Coordinates of N, CA and C in Angstrom, one line a residue:
X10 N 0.9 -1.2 0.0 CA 0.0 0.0 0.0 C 0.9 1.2 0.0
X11 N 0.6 2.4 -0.7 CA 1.3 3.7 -1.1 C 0.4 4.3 -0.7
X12 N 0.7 5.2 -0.3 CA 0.3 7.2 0.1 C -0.6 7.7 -1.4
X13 N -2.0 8.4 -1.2 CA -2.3 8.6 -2.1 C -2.9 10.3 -1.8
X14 N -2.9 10.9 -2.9 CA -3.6 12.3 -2.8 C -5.5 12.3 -2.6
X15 N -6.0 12.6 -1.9 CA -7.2 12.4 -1.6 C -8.3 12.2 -2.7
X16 N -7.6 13.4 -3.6 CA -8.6 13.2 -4.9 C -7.6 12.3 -5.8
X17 N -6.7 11.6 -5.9 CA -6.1 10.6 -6.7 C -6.9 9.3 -6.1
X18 N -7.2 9.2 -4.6 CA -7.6 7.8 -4.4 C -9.3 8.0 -5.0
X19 N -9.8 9.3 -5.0 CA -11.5 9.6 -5.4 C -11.2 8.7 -6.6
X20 N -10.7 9.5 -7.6 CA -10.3 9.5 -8.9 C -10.3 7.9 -9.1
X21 N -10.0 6.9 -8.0 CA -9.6 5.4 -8.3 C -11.0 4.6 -8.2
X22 N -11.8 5.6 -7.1 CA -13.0 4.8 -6.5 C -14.2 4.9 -8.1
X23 N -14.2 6.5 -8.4 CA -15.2 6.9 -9.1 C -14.6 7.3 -10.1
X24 N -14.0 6.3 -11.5 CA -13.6 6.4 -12.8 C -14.6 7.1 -13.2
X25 N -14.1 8.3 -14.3 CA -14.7 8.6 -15.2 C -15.5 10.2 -15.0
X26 N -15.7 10.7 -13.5 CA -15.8 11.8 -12.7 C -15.0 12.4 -12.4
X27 N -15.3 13.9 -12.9 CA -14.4 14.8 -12.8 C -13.6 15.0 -11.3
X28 N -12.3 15.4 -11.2 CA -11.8 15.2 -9.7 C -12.8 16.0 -9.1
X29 N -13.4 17.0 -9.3 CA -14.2 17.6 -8.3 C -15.1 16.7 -7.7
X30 N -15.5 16.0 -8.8 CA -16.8 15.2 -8.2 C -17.1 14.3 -7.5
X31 N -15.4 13.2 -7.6 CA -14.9 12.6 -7.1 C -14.7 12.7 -5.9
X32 N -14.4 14.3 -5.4 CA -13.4 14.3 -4.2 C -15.1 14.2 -3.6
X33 N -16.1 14.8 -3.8 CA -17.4 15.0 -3.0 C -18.3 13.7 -3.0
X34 N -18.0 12.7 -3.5 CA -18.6 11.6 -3.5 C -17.9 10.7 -2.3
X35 N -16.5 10.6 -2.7 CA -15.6 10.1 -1.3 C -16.1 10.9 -0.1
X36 N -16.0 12.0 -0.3 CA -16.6 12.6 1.1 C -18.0 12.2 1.5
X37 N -18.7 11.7 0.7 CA -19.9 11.4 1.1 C -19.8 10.1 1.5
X38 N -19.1 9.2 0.8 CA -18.8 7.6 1.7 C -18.6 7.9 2.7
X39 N -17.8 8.7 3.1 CA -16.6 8.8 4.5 C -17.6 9.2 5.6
X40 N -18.6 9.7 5.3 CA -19.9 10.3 6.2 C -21.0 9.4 6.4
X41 N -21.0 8.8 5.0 CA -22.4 7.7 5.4 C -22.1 6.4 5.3
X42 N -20.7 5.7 5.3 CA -20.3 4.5 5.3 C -20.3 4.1 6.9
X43 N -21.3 3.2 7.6 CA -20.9 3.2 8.8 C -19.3 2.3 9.3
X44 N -19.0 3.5 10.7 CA -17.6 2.9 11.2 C -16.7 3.4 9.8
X45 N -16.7 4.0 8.9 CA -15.6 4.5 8.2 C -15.0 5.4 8.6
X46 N -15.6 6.9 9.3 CA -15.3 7.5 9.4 C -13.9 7.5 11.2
X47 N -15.2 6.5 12.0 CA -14.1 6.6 13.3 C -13.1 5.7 12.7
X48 N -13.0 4.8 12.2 CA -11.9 4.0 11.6 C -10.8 4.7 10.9
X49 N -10.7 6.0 9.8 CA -10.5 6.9 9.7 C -9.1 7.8 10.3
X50 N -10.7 8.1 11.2 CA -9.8 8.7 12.5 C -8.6 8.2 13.4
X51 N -9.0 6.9 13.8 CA -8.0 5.8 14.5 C -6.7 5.9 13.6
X52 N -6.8 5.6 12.5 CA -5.6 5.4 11.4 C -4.8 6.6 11.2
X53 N -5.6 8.1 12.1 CA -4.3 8.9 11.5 C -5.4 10.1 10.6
X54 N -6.5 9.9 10.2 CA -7.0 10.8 8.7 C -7.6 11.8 9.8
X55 N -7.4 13.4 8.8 CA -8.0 14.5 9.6 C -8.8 14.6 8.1
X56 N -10.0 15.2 8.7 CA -11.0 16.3 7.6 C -9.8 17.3 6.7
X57 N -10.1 17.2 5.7 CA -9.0 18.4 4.8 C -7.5 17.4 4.3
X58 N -7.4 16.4 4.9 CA -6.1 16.1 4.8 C -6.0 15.6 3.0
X59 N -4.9 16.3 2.2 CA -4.4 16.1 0.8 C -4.0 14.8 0.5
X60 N -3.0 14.6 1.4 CA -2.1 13.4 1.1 C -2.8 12.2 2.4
X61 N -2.8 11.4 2.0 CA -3.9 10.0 2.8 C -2.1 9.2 3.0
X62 N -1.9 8.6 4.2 CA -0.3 7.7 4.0 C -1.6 6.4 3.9
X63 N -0.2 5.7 3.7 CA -0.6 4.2 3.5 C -1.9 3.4 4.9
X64 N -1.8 4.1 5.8 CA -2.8 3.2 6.8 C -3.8 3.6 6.6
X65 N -4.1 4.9 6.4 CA -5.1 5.6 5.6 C -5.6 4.7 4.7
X66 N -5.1 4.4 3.6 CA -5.5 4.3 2.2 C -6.0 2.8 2.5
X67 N -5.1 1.9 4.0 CA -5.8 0.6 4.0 C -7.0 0.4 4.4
X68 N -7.2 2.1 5.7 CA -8.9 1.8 5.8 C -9.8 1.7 4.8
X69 N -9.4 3.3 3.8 CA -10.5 2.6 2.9 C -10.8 1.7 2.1
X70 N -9.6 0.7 1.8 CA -10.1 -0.6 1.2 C -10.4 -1.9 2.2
X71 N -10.0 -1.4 3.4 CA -11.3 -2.5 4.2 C -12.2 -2.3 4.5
X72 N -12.9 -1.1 4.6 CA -14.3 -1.0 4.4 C -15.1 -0.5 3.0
X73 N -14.2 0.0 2.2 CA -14.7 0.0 0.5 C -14.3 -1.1 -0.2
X74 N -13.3 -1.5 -0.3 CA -13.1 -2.9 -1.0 C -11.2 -1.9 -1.6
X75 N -11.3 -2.5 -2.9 CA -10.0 -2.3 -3.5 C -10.7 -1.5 -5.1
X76 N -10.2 -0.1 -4.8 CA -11.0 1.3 -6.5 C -11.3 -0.3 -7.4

């Protein structure tokens, strides 16, 4: 697992959506996925944060799966 830019990991979840749209649809998982968000938290991720490190990036593929 690699470090990813927030809207580069959007960009992986939601092919084909503009990064803007992207970045606001991940934000909307991260809000209504339950336990994503405290999971998140535990790992290190703040609200605003650009760059996601790797523990980050593994939350969200164990509660979203793999982009």
């Amino acid at each position: 697992m690699r470090a990813y830019a927030f809207t580069e990991l959007a960009q992986l979840y939601f092919i084909g959506d503009t990064p803007t749209m992207a970045t606001k649809a991940l934000g909307r998982w991260i809000h209504s996925t339950p336990g994503l968000r405290d999971g998140l938290l535990a790992a290190g991720w703040r609200p605003y944060m650009k760059m996601l490190p790797p523990k980050v990036v593994a939350c969200f593929v164990e509660f979203l799966g793999a982009p």
